[in-house]
Short mmCIF file of C-alpha atoms in Angstrom, two decimals:
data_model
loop_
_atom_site.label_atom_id
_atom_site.label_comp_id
_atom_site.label_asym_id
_atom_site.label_seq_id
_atom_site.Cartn_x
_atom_site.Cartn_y
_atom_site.Cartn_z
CA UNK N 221 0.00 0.00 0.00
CA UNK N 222 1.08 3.24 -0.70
CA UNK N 223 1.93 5.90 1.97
CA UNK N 224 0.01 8.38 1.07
CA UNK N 225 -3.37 5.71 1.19
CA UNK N 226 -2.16 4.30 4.10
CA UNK N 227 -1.93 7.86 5.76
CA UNK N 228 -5.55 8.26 4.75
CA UNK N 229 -6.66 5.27 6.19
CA UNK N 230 -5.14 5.91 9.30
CA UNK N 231 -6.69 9.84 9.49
CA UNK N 232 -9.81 8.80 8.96
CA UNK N 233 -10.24 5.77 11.35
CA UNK N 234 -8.18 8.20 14.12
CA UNK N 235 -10.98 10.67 13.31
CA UNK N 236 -13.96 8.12 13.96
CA UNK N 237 -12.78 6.96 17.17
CA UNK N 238 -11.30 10.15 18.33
CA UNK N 239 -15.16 11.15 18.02
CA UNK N 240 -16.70 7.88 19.90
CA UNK N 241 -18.23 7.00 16.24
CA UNK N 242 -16.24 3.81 16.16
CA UNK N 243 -18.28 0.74 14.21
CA UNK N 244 -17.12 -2.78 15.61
CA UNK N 245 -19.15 -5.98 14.36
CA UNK N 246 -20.19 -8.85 17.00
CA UNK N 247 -20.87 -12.14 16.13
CA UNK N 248 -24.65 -12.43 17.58
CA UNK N 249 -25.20 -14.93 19.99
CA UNK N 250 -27.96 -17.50 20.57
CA UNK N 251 -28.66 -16.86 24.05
CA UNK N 252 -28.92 -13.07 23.64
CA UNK N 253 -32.25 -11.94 24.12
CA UNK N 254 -32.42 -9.54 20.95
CA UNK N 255 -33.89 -6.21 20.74
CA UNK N 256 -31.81 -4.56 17.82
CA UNK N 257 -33.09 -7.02 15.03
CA UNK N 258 -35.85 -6.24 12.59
CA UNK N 259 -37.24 -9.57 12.78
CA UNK N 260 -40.98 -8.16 13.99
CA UNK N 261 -43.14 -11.22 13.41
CA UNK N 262 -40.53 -14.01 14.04
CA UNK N 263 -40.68 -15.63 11.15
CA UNK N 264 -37.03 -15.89 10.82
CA UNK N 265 -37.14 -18.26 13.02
CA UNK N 266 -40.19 -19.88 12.51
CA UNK N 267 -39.81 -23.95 11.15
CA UNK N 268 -42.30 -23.51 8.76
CA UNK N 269 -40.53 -21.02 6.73
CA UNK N 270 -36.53 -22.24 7.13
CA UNK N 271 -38.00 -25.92 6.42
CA UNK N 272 -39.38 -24.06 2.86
CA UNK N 273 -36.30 -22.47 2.07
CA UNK N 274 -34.70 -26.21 2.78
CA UNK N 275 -37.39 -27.49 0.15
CA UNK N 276 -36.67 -24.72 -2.25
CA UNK N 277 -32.71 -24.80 -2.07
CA UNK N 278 -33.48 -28.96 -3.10
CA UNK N 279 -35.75 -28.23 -5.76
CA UNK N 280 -34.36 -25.12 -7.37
CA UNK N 281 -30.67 -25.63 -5.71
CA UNK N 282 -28.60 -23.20 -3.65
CA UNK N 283 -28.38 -19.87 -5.86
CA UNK N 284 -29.81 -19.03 -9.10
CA UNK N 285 -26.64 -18.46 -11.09
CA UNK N 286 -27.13 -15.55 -13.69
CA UNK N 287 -29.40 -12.56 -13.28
CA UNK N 288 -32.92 -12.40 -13.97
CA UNK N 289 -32.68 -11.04 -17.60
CA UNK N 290 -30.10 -14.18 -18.36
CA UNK N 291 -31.38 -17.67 -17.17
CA UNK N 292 -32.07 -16.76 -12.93
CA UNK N 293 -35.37 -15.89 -12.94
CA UNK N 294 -37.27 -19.12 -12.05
CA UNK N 295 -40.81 -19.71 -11.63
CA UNK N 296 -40.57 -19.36 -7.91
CA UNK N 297 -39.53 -15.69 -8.66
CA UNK N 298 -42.48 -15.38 -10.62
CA UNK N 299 -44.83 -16.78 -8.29
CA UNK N 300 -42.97 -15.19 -5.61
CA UNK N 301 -43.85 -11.46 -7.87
CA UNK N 302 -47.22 -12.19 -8.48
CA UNK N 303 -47.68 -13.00 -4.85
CA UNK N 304 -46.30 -9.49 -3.78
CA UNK N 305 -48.46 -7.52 -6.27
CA UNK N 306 -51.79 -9.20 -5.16
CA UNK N 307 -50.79 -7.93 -1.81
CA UNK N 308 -50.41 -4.65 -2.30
CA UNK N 309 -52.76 -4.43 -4.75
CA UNK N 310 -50.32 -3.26 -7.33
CA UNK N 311 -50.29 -4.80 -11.05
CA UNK N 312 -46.66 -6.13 -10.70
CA UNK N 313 -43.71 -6.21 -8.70
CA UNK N 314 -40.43 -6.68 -9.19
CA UNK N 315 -37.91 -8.41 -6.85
CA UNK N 316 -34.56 -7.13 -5.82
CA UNK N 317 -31.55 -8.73 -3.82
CA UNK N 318 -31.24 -5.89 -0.99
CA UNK N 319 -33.81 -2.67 -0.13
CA UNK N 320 -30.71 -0.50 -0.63
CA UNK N 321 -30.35 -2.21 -4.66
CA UNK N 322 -34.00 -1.66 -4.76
CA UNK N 323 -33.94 2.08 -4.05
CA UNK N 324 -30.97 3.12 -5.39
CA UNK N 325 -32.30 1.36 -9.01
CA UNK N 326 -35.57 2.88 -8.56
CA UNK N 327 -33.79 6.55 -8.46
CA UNK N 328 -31.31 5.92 -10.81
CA UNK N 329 -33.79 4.02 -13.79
CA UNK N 330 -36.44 6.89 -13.02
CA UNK N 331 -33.99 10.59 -12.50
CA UNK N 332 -31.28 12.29 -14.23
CA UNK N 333 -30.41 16.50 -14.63
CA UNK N 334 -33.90 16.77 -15.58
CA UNK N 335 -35.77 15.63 -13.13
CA UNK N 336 -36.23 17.15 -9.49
CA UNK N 337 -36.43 14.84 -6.45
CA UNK N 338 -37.69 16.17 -2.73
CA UNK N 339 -36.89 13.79 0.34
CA UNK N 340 -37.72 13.82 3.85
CA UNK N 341 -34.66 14.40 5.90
CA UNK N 342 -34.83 11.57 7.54
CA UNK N 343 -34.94 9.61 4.46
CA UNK N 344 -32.71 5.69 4.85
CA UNK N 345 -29.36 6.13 2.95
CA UNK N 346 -30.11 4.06 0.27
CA UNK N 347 -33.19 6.93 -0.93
CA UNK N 348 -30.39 9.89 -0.28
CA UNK N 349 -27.44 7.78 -2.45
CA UNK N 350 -29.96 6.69 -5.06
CA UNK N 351 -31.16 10.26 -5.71
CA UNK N 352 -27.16 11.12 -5.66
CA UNK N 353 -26.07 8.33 -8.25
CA UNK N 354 -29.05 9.46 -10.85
CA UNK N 355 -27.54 13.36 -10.72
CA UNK N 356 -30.99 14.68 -10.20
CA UNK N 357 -31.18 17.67 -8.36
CA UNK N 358 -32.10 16.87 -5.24
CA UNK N 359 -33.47 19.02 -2.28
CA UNK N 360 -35.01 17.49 1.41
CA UNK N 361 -37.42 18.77 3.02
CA UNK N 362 -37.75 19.03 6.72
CA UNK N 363 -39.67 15.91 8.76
CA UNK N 364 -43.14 14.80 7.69
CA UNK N 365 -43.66 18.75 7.31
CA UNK N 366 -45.86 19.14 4.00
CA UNK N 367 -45.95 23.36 4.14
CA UNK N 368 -42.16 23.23 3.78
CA UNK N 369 -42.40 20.28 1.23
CA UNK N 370 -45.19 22.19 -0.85
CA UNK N 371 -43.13 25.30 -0.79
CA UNK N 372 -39.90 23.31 -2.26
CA UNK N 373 -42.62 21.85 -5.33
CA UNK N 374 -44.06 25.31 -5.97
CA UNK N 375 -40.57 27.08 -6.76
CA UNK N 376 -39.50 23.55 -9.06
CA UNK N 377 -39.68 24.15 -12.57
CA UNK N 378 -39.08 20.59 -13.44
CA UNK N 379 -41.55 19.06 -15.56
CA UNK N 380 -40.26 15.23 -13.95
CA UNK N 381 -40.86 15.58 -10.02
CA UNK N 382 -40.57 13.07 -7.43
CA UNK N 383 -41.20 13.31 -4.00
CA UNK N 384 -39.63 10.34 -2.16
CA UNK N 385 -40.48 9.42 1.57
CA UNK N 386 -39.68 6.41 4.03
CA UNK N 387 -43.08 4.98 5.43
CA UNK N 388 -41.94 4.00 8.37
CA UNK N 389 -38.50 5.72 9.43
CA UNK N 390 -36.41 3.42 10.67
CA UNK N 391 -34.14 5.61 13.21
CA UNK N 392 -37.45 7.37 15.34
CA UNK N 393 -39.99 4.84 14.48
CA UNK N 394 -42.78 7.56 13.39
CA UNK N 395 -44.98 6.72 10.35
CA UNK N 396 -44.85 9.24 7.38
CA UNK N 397 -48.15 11.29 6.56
CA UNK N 398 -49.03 9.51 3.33
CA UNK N 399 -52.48 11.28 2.70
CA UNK N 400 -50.66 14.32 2.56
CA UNK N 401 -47.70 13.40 0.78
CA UNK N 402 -50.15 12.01 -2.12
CA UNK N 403 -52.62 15.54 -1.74
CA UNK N 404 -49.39 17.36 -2.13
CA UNK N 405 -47.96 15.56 -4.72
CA UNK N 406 -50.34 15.73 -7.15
CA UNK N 407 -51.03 19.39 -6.47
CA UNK N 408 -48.12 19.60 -7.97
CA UNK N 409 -48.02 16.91 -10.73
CA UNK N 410 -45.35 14.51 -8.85
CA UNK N 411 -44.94 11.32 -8.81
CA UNK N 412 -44.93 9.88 -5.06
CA UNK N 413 -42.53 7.22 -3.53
CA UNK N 414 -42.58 5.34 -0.45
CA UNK N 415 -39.81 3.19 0.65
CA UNK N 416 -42.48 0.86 3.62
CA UNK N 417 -39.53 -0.94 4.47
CA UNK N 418 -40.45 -1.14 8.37
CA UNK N 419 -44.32 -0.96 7.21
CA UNK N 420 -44.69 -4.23 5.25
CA UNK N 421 -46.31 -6.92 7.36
CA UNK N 422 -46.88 -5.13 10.24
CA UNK N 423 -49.12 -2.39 9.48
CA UNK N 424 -52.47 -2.26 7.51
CA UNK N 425 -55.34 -4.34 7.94
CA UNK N 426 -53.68 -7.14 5.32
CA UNK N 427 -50.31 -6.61 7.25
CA UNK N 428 -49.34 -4.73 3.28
CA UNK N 429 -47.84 -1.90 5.01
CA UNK N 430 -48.50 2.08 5.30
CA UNK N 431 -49.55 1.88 1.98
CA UNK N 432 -50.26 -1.19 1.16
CA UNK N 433 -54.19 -1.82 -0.21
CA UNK N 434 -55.33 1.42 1.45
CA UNK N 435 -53.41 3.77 -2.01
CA UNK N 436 -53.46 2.77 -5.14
CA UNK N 437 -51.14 3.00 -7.93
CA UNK N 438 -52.50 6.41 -8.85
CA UNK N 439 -52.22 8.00 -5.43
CA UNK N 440 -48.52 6.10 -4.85
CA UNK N 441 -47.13 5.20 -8.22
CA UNK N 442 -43.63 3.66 -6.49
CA UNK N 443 -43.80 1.45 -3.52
CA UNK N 444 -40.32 -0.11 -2.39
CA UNK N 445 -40.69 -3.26 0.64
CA UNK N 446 -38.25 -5.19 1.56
CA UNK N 447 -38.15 -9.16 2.75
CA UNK N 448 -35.80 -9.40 5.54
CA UNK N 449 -37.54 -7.64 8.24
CA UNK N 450 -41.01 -8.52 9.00
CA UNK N 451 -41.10 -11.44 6.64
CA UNK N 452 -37.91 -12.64 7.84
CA UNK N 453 -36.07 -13.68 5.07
CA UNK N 454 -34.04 -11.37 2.77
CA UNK N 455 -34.30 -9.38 -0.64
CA UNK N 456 -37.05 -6.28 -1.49
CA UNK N 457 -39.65 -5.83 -4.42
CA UNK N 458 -40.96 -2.40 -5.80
CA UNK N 459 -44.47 -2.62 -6.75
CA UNK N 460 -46.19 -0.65 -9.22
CA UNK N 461 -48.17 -0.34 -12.60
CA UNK N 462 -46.92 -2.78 -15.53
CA UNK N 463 -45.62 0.12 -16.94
CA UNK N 464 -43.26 1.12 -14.72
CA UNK N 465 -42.06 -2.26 -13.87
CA UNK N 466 -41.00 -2.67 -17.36
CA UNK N 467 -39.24 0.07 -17.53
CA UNK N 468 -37.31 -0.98 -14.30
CA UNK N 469 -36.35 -4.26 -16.33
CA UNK N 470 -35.29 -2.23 -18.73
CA UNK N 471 -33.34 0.55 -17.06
CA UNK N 472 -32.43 -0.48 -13.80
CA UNK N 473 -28.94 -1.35 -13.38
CA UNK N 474 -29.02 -2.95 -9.89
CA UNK N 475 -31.91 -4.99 -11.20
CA UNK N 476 -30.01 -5.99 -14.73
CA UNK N 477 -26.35 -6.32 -13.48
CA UNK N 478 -26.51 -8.76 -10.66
CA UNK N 479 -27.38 -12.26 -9.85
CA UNK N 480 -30.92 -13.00 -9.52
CA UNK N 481 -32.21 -13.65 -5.69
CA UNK N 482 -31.55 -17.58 -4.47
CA UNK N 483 -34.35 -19.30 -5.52
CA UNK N 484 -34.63 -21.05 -1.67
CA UNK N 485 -35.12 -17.22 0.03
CA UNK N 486 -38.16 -16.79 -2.86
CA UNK N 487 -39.60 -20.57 -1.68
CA UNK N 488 -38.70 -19.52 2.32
CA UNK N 489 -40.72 -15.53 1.63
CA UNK N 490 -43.84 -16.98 -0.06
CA UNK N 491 -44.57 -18.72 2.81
CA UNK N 492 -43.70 -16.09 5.15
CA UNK N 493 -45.96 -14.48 3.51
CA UNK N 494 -48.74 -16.87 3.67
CA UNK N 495 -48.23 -16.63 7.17
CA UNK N 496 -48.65 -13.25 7.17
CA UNK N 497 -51.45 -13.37 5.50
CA UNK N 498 -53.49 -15.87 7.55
CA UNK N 499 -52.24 -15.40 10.80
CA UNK N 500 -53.17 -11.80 11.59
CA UNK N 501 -52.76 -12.67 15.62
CA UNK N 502 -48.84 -12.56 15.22
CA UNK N 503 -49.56 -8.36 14.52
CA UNK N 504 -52.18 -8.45 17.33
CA UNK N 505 -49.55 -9.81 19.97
CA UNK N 506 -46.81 -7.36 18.18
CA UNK N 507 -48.99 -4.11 18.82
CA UNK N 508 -49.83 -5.44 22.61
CA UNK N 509 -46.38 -6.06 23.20
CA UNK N 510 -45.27 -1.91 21.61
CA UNK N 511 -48.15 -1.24 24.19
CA UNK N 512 -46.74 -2.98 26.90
CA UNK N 513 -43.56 -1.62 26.72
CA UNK N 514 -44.82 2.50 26.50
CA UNK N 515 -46.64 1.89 28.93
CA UNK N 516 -44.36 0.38 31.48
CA UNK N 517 -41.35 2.52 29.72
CA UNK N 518 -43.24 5.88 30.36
CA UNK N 519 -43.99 5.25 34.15
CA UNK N 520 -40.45 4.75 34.32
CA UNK N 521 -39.58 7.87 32.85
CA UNK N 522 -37.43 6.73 30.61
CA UNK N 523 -37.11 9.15 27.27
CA UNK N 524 -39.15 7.30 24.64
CA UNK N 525 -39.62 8.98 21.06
CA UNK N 526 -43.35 9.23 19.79
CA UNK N 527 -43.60 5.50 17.78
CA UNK N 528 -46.40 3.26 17.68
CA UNK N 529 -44.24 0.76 15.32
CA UNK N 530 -41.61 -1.66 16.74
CA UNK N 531 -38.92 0.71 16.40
CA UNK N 532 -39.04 2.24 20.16
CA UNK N 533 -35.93 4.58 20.40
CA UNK N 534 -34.46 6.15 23.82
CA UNK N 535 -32.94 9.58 22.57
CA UNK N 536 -29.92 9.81 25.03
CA UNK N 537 -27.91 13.10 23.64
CA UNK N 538 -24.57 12.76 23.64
CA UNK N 539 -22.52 9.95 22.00
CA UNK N 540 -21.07 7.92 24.76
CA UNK N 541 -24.35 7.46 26.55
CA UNK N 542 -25.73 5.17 24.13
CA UNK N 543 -22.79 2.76 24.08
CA UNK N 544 -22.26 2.71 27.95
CA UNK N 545 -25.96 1.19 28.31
CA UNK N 546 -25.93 -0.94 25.13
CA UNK N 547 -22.49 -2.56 26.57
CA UNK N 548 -24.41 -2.81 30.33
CA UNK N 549 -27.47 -4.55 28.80
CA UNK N 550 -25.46 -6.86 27.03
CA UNK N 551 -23.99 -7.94 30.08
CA UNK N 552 -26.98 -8.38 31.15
CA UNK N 553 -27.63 -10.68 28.07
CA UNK N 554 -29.82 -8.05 26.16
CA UNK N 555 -29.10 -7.12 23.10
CA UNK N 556 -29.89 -3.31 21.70
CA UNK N 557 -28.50 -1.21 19.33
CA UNK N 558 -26.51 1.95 19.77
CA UNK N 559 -26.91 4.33 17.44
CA UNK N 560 -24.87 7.63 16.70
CA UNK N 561 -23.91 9.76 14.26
CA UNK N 562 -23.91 9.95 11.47
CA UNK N 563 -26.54 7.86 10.85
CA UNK N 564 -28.54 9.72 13.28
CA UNK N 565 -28.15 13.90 13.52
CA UNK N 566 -25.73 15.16 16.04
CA UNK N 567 -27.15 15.18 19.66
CA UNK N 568 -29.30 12.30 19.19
CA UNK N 569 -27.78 9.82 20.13
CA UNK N 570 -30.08 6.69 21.19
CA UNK N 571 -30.34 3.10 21.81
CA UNK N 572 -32.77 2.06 18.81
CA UNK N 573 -34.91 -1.11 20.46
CA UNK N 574 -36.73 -3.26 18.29
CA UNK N 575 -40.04 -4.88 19.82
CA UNK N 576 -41.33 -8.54 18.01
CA UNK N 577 -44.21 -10.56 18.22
CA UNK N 578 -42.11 -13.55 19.81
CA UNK N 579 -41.27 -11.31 23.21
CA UNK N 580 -43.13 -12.38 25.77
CA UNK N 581 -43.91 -9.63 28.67
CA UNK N 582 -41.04 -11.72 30.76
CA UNK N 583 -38.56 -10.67 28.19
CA UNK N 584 -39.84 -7.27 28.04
CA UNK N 585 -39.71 -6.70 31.79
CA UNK N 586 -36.30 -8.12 31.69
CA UNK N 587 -35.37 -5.23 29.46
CA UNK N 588 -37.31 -2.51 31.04
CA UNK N 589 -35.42 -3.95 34.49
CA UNK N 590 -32.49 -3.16 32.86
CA UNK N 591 -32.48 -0.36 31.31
CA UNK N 592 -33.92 1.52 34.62
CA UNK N 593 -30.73 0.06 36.59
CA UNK N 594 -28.92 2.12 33.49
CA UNK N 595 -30.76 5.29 34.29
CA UNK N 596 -30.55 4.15 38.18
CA UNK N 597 -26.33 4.39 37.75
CA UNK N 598 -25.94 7.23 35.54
CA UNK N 599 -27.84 9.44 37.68
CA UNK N 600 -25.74 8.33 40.72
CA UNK N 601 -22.93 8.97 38.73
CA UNK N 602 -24.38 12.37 38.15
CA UNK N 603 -24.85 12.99 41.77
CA UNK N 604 -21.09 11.98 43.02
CA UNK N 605 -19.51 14.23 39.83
#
C-alpha cells in the first residue's frame, strides 16, 4: 500500500474513534435476548418457513446463477412477484436482492439533470445515495412537514418531479403522513414514492404496510418493501403499474447487473408471507407487546420517542451514553443497538430497540429492568460528579 493511502486510512479511522463513532461488528449470539433485530413477526425463526427455504434450495438448488434477464429468474420468482403484487394491490412487482439495490435502481432508472427529487430528511441512505447516483437535483425537506415540502414543489420548474419518503422511518420509528404526501404531490403533478420498508407486514389491515391496499397505484405510483424484516427472510420488491415495472427491467442497473435472488429465500418468503397473511394474531400480539412496553417505559420515565411501530428509540444526547448502556445490557444478556452519528443527527444519540411478536412480557420486563438500573447508575454517577 502506498503511503500516502495508508496515511488516509489511518486519518480517517483516528478521526472516527477520536469522536466515539467507532463501528465494531459482534458475532450475535444464541442466548442473547435480541432487541436490535428487525425480525418483527418471528418468522425468521419460525420452522415452517426455514423448512421451505430447505425445500426450495433442493428443488431449485442453492443460488440461481445468472441474473434475472439471463437464465435466474425461475418460476418461484415469478410466483414469488405475483404474490407481492396481489398484496399490495399493485399490477406487478419486481424483486430485488437488498432494499438498498432496490432504491438506489428505482432513483437511478427513473432521474437524471432533468428531473427534481424532494426527500424527507430523515430519508434511509439508500433513498439519499440513489437520488445522488441518478444526478438529479435533489433538495429534502424538513420531517413529515408538507408546508415546507409544498413550498420546495411550488418554486421547481421541473416538468419530472418526485417526491420520495420512508413509510416507516427506521431511526425514530414515526410513520410518514401519506395522505398528505399524495394531496401534495399531485397538487403539484409529482410522482410519489414510499420506501415501507419497516411498514410491510406489520401495518395495515392485510399486514401490506403504510400503503399497502389502502393507495393505489394512482395516489402512490412507487412502492419499495423489503423481505428481511417482518417477513424474515431477505431481498425487497418495488411494486407498481406494468408500466413502470418494465421500464425498471429495462433501465435499472441494480436490477439488470446482478445475480438473480436464491431461488430457496423466494420458496422460504412466499410462505412467510402466507403466514402473514393468515395469521393476523402474530400483529395483534406485536402491537400489545409496543403497548406494553410504552406503557411500562413511560412510568419509568425513561425518554421514549413518539412510535407506535416496533422501532421504540431512547434519545440519550450525547454519543457515549448510548454505548455505555448498550455494553451494560449486554452484560446483562440483552441485546440493543446503539446508534450515533452519522446515521442519526448530532445530539441524538439513542439506543434504537426493536419490539417482536415472539417477546413475551417476561422478556420485556427483563429489558425494562435493565435499562432503569442504566438510568438508576448514571444518575448516581451524576450525583457523586
Amino acid at each position: 500500500m502506498s503511503k500516502a493511502w495508508q496515511q488516509r486510512l489511518a486519518d480517517a479511522s483516528a478521526h472516527r474513534q477520536q469522536t466515539e463513532r467507532w463501528r465494531a461488528r459482534q458475532v450475535a449470539k444464541s442466548n442473547t435476548l435480541d432487541f436490535a433485530g428487525n425480525d418483527y413477526l418471528g418468522l425468521a425463526q419460525d420452522p415452517r418457513v426455514s423448512e421451505a427455504q430447505a425445500a426450495g434450495a433442493r428443488r431449485y438448488g442453492a443460488g440461481a446463477g445468472a441474473s434475472h434477464l439471463v437464465n435466474g429468474h425461475l418460476e418461484i420468482h415469478d410466483a414469488l412477484e405475483e404474490a407481492l403484487a396481489r398484496w399490495t394491490g399493485r399490477e406487478r412487482a419486481l424483486l430485488f436482492s437488498t432494499g438498498y439495490m432496490a432504491n438506489i435502481g428505482v432513483l437511478q432508472a427513473l432521474a437524471d439533470r432533468h428531473t427534481a427529487i424532494f426527500q424527507d430528511r430523515l430519508n434511509h441512505a439508500s433513498l439519499i445515495d440513489g437520488a445522488a447516483l441518478s444526478g438529479a437535483r435533489s433538495r429534502r425537506f424538513h420531517h413529515r412537514d408538507a408546508i415546507d415540502l409544498e413550498s420546495l414543489l411550488a418554486r421547481s420548474e421541473c416538468a419530472h418531479k418526485l417526491v420520495v419518503s420512508d413509510g416507516v422511518f427506521s431511526m425514530d420509528g414515526d410513520i410518514a403522513d401519506i395522505a398528505t404526501l399524495v394531496e401534495v404531490s399531485q397538487q403539484h403533478s409529482a410522482w410519489l414514492m414510499i420506501d415501507d420498508a419497516h411498514g410491510v407486514g406489520v401495518l395495515g389491515e392485510n399486514g401490506s404496510g403504510c400503503v399497502g391496499s389502502t393507495w393505489n397505484s394512482a395516489e402512490v405510483p412507487i412502492l419499495v418493501g423489503t423481505l428481511g424484516k417482518a417477513l424474515g427472510t431477505a431481498g425487497a420488491f418495488v411494486a407498481g403499474d406494468a408500466e413502470l415495472i418494465e421500464h425498471l427491467i429495462q433501465f435499472s442497473r441494480s436490477y439488470i447487473y446482478t445475480t438473480a435472488q436464491p431461488p430457496a429465500i423466494a420458496a422460504a418468503t412466499l410462505k412467510a408471507l402466507e403466514i402473514v397473511q393468515s395469521e393476523p394474531e402474530r400483529r395483534t400480539q406485536l402491537n400489545a407487546n409496543i403497548a406494553f412496553f410504552r406503557r411500562e417505559a413511560l412510568l419509568l420515565g425513561l425518554p421514549l420517542n413518539d412510535s407506535a411501530t416496533p422501532i421504540q428509540p431512547l434519545i440519550l444526547g450525547d454519543e457515549a451514553h448510548p454505548l455505555s448502556w448498550a455494553a451494560q445490557l449486554q452484560q446483562r444478556g440483552i441485546h440493543v443497538g446503539a446508534i450515533r452519528p452519522p446515521t442519526v443527527p448530532s445530539g441524538e444519540a439513542r439506543l434504537r430497540i426493536t419490539l417482536s411478536a415472539v417477546h413475551t412480557r417476561e422478556h420485556i420486563d427483563q429489558l425494562l429492568a435493565a435499562l432503569t438500573t442504566c438510568q438508576r447508575e448514571e444518575s448516581l454517577c451524576l450525583t457523586h460528579a
